[in-house]
Short mmCIF file of the N, C-alpha and C atoms (twelve columns), coordinates in Angstrom:
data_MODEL
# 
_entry.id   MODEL 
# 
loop_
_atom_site.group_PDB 
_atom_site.id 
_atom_site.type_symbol 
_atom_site.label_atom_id 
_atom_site.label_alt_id 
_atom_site.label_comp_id 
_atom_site.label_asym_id 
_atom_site.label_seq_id 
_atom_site.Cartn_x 
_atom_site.Cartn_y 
_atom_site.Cartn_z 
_atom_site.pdbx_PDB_model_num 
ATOM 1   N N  . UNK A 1  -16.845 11.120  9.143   1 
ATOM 2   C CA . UNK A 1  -16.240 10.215  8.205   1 
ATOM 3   C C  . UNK A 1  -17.093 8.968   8.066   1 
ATOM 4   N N  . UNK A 2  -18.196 9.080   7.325   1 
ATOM 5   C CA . UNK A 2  -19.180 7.920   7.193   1 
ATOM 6   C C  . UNK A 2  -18.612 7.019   5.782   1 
ATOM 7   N N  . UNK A 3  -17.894 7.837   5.337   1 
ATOM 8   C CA . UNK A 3  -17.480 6.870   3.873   1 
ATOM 9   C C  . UNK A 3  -15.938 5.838   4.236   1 
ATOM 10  N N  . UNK A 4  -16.393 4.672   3.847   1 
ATOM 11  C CA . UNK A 4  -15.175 3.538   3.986   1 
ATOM 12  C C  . UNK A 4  -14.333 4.085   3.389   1 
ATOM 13  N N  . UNK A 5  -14.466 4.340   2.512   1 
ATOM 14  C CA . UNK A 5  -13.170 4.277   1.783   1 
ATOM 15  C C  . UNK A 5  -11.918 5.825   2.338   1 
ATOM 16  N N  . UNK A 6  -12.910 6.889   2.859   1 
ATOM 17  C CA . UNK A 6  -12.162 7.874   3.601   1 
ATOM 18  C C  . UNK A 6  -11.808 7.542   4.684   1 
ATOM 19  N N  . UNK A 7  -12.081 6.478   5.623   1 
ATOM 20  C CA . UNK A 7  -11.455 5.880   6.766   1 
ATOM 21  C C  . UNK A 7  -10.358 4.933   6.734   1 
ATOM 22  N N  . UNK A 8  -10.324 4.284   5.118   1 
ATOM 23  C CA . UNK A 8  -9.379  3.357   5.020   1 
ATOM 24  C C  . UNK A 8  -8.253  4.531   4.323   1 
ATOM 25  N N  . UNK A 9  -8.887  5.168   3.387   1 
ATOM 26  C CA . UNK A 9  -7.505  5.782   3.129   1 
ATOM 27  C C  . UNK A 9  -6.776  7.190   4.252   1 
ATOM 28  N N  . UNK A 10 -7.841  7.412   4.891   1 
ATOM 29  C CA . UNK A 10 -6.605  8.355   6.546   1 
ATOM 30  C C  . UNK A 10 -6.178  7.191   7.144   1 
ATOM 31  N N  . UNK A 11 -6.326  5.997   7.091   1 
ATOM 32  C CA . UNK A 11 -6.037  5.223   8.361   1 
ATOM 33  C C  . UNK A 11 -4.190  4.732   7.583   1 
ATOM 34  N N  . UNK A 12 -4.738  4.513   6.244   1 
ATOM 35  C CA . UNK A 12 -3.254  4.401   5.491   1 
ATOM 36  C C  . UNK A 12 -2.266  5.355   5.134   1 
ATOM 37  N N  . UNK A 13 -3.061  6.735   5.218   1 
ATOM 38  C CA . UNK A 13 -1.825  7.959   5.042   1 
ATOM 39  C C  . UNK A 13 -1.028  7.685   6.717   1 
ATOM 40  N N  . UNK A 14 -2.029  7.609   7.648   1 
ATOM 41  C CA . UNK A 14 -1.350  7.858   8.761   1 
ATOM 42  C C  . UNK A 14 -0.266  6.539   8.931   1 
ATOM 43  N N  . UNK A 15 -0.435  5.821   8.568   1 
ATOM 44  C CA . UNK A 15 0.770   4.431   8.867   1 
ATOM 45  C C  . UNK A 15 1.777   5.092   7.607   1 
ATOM 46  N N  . UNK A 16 1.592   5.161   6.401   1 
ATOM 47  C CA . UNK A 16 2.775   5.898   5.947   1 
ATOM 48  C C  . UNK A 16 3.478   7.165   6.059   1 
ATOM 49  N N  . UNK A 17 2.818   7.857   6.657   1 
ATOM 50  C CA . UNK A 17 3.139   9.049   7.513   1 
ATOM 51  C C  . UNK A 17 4.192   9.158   8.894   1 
ATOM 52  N N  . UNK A 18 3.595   7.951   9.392   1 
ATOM 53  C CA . UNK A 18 4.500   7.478   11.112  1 
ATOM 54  C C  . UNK A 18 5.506   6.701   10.249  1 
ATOM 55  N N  . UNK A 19 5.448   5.882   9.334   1 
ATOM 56  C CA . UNK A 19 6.667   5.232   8.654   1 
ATOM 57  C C  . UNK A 19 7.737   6.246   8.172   1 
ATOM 58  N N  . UNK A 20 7.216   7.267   7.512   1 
ATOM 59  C CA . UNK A 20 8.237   7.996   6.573   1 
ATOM 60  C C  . UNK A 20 9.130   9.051   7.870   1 
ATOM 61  N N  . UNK A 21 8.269   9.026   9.170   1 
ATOM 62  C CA . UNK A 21 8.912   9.886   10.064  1 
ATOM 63  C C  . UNK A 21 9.784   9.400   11.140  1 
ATOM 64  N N  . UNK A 22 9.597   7.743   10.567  1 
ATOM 65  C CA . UNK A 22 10.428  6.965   11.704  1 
ATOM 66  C C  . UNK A 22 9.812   6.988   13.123  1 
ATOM 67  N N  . UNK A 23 8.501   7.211   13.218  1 
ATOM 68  C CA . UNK A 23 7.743   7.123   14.654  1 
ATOM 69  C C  . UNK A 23 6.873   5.474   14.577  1 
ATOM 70  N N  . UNK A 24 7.831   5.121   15.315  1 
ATOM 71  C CA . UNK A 24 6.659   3.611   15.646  1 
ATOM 72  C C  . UNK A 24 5.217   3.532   15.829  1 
ATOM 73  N N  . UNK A 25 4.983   2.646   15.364  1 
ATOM 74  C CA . UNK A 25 2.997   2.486   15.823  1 
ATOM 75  C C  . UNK A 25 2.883   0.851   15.385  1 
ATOM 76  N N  . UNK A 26 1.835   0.767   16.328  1 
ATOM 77  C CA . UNK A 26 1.526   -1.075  16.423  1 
ATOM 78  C C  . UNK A 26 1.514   -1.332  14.963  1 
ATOM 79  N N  . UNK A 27 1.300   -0.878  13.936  1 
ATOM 80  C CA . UNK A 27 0.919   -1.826  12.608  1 
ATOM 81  C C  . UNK A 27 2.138   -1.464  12.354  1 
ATOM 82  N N  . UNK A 28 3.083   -0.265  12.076  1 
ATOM 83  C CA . UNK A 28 4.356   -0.054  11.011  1 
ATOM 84  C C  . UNK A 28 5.161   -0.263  11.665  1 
ATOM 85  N N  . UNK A 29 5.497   -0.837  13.081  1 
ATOM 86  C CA . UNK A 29 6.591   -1.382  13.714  1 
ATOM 87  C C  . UNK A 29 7.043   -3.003  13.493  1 
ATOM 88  N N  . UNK A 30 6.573   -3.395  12.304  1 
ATOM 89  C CA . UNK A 30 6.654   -4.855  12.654  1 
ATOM 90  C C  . UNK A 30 7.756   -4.756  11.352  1 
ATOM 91  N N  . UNK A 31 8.201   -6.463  11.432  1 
ATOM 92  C CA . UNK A 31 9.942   -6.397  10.986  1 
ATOM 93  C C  . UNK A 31 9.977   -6.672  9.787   1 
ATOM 94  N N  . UNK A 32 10.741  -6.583  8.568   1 
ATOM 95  C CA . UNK A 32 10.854  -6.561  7.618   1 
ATOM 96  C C  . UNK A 32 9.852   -7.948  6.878   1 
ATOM 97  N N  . UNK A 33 10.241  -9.165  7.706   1 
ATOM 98  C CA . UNK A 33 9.775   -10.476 7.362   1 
ATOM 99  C C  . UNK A 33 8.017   -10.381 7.451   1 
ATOM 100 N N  . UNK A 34 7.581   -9.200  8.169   1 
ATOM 101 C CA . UNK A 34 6.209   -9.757  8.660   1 
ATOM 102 C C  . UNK A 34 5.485   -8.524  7.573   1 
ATOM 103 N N  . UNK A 35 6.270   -8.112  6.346   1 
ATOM 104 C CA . UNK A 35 5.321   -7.023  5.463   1 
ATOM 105 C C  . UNK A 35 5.117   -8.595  4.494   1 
ATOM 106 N N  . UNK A 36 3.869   -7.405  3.625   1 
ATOM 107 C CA . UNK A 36 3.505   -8.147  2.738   1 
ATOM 108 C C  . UNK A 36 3.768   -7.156  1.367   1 
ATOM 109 N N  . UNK A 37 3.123   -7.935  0.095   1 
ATOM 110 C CA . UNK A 37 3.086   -6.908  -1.121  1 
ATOM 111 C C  . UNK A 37 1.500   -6.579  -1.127  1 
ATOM 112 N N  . UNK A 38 0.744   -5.431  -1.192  1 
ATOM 113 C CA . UNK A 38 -0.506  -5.098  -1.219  1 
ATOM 114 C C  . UNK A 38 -0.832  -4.574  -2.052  1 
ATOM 115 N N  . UNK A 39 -1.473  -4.631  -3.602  1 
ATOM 116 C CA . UNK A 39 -1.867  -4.068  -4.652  1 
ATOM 117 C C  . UNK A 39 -3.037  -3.602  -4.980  1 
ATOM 118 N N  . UNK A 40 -2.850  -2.228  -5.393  1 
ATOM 119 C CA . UNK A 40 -4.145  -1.503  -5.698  1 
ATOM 120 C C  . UNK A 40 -4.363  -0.728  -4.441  1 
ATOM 121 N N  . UNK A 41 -3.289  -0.259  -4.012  1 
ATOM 122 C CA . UNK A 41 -3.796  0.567   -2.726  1 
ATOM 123 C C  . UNK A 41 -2.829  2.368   -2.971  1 
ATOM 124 N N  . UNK A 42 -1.673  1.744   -3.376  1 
ATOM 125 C CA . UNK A 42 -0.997  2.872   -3.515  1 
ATOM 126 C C  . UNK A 42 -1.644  3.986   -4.251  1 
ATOM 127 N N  . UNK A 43 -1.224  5.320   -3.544  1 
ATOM 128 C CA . UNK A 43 -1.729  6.337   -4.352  1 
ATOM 129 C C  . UNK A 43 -0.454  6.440   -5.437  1 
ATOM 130 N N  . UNK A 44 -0.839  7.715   -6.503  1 
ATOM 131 C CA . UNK A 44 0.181   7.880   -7.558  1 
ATOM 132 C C  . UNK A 44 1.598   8.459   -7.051  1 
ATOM 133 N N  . UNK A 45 2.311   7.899   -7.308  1 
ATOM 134 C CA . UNK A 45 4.249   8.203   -7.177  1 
ATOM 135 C C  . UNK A 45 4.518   7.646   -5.888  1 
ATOM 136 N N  . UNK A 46 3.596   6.619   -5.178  1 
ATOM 137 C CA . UNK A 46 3.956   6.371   -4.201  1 
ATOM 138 C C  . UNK A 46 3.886   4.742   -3.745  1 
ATOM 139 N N  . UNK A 47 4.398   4.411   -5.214  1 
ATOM 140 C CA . UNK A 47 4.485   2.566   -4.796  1 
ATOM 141 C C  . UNK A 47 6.260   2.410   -4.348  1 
ATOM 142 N N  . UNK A 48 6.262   1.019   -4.335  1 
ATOM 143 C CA . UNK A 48 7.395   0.467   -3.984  1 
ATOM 144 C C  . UNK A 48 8.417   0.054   -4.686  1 
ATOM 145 N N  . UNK A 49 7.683   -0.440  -5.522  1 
ATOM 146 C CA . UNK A 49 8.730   -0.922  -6.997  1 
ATOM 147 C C  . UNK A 49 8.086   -1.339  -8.282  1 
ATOM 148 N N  . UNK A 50 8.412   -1.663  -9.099  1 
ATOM 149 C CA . UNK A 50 8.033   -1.291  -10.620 1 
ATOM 150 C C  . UNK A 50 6.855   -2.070  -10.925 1 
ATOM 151 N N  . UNK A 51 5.788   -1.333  -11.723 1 
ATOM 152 C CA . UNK A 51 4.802   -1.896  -12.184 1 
ATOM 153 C C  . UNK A 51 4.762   -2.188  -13.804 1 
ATOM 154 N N  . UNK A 52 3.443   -2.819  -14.129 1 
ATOM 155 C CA . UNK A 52 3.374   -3.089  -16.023 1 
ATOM 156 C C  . UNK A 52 3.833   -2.023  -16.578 1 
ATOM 157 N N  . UNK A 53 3.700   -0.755  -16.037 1 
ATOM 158 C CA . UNK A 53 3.725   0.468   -16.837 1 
ATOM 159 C C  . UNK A 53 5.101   1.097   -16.963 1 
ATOM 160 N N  . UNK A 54 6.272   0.977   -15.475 1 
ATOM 161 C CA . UNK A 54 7.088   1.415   -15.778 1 
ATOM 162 C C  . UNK A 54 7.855   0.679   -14.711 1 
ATOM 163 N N  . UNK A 55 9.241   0.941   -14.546 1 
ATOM 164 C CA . UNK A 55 10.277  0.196   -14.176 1 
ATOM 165 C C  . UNK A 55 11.143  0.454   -12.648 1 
ATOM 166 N N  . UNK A 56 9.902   1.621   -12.236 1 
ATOM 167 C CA . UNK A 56 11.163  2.135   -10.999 1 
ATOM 168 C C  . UNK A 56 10.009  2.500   -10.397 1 
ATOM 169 N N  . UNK A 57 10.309  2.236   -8.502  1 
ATOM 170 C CA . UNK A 57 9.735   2.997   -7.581  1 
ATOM 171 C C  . UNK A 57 8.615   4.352   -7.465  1 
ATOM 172 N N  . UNK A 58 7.895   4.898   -7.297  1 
ATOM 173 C CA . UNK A 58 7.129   5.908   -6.859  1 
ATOM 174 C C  . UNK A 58 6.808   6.278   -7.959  1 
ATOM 175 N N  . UNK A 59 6.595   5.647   -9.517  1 
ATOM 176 C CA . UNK A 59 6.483   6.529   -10.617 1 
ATOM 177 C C  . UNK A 59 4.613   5.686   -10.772 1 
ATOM 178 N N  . UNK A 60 4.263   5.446   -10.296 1 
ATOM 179 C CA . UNK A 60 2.954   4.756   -10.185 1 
ATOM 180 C C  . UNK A 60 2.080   5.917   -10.748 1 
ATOM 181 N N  . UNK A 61 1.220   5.720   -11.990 1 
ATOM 182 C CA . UNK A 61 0.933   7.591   -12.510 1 
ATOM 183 C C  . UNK A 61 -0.785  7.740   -12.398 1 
ATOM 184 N N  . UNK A 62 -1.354  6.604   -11.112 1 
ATOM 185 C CA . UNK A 62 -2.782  6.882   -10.636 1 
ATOM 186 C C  . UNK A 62 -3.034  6.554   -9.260  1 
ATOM 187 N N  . UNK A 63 -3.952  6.839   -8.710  1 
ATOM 188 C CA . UNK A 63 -3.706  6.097   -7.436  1 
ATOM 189 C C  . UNK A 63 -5.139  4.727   -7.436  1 
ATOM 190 N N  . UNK A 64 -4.257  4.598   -6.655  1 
ATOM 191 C CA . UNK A 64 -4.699  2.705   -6.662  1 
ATOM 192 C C  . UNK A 64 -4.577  1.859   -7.768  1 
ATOM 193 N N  . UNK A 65 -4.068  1.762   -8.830  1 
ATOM 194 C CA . UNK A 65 -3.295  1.478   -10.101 1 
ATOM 195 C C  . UNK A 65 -3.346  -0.186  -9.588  1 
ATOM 196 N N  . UNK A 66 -4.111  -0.713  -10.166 1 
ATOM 197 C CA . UNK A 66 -3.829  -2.391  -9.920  1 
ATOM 198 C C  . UNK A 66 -2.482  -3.182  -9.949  1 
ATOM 199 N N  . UNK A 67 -1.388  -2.519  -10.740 1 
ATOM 200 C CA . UNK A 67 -0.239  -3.273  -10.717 1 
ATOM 201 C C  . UNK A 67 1.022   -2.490  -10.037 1 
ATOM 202 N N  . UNK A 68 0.394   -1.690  -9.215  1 
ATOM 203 C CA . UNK A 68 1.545   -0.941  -8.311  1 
ATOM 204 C C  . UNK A 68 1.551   -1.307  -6.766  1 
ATOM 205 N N  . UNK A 69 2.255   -1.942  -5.817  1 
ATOM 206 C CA . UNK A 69 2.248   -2.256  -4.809  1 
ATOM 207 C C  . UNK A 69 3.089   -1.558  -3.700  1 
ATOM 208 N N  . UNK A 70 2.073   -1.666  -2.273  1 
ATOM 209 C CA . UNK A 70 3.186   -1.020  -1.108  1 
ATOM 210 C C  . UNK A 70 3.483   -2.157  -0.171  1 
ATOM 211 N N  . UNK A 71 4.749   -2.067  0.461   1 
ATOM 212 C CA . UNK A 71 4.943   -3.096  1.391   1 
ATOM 213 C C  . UNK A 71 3.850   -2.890  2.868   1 
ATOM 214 N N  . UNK A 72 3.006   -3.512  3.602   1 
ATOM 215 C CA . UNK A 72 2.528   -3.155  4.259   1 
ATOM 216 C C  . UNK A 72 2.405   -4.446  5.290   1 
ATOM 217 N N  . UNK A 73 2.342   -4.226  6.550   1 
ATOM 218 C CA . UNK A 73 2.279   -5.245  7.358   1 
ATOM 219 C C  . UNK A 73 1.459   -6.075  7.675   1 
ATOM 220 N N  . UNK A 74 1.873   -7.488  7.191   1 
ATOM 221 C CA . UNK A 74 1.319   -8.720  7.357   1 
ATOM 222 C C  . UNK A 74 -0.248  -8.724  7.617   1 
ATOM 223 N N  . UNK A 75 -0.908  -9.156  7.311   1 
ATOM 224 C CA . UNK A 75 -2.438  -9.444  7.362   1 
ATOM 225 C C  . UNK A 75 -3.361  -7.501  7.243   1 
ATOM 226 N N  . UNK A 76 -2.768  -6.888  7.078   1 
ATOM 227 C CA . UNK A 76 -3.206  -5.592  6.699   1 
ATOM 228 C C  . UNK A 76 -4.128  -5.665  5.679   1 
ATOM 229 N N  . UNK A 77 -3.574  -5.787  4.325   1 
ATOM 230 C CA . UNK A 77 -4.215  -5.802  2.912   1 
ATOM 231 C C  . UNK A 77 -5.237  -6.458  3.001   1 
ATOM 232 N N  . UNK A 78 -5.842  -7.191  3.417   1 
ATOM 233 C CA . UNK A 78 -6.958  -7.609  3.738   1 
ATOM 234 C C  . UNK A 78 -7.933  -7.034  4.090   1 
ATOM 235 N N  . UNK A 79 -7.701  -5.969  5.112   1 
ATOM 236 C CA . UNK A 79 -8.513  -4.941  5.453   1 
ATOM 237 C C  . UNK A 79 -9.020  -4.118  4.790   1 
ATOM 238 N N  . UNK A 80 -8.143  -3.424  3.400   1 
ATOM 239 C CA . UNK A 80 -8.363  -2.410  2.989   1 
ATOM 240 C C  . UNK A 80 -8.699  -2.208  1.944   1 
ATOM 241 N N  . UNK A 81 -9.814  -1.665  1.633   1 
ATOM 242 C CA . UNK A 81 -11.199 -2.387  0.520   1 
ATOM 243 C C  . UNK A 81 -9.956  -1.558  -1.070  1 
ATOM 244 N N  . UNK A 82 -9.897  -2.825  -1.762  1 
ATOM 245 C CA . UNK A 82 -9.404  -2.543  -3.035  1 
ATOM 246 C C  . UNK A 82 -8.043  -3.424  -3.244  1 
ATOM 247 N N  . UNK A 83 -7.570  -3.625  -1.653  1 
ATOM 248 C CA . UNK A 83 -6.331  -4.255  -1.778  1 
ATOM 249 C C  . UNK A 83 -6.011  -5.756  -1.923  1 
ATOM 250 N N  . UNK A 84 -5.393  -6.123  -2.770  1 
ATOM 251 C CA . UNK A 84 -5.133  -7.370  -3.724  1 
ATOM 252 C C  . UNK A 84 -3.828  -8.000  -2.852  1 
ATOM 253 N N  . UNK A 85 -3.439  -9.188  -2.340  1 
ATOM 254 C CA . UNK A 85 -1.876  -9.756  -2.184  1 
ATOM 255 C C  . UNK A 85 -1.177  -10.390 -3.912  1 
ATOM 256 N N  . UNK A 86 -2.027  -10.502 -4.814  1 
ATOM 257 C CA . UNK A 86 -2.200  -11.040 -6.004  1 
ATOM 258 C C  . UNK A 86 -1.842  -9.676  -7.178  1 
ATOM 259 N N  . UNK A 87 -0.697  -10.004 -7.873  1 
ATOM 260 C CA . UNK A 87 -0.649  -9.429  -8.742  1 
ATOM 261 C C  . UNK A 87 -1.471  -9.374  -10.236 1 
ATOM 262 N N  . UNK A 88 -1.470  -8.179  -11.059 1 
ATOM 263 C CA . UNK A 88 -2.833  -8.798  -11.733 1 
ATOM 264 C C  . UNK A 88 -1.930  -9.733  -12.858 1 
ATOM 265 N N  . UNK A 89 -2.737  -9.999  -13.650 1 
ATOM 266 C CA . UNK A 89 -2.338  -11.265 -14.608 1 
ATOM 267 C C  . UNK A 89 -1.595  -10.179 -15.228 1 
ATOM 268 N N  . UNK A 90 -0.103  -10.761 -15.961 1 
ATOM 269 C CA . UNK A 90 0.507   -10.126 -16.919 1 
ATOM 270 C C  . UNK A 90 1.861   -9.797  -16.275 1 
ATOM 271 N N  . UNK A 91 1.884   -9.585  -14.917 1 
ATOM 272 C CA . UNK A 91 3.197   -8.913  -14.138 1 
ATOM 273 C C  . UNK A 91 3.864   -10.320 -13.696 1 
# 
């Protein structure tokens, strides 16, 4: 796995993976207050809540879609090459 961007995106299936299964891990155990909004990371049907394009949860129809966001824990998005705390202009 020499490519960034394949290390950042297994490193993010696996935190939403241990999230969706309810198995704790140091980054997806932290408490509601300590997520952030992270944009441009989500893959397609798998944001959080509504973007420019449409009005409801998981309907995000690309992945990494600049105006679709996942909740992710505190100082994360930073890490993960593409990801925005900044919504784009217009939302």
């Amino acid at each position: 796995m020499k490519n960034p961007t394949t290390v950042v995106s297994t490193a993010l299936a696996s935190i939403l993976a241990m999230s969706a299964m309810g198995l704790p891990s140091t980054t997806a155990a932290a408490d509601k207050n300590d997520m952030e909004k992270c944009y441009g990371v989500a893959k397609a049907g798998k944001n959080d809540c509504k973007t420019l394009s449409n009005a409801c949860a998981g309907h995000a129809i690309s992945d990494n879609q600049k105006d679709a966001f996942i909740a992710l824990p505190a100082g994360t998005c930073e890490r993960i090459s593409g990801g925005s705390l900044q919504a784009p202009a217009g939302m």
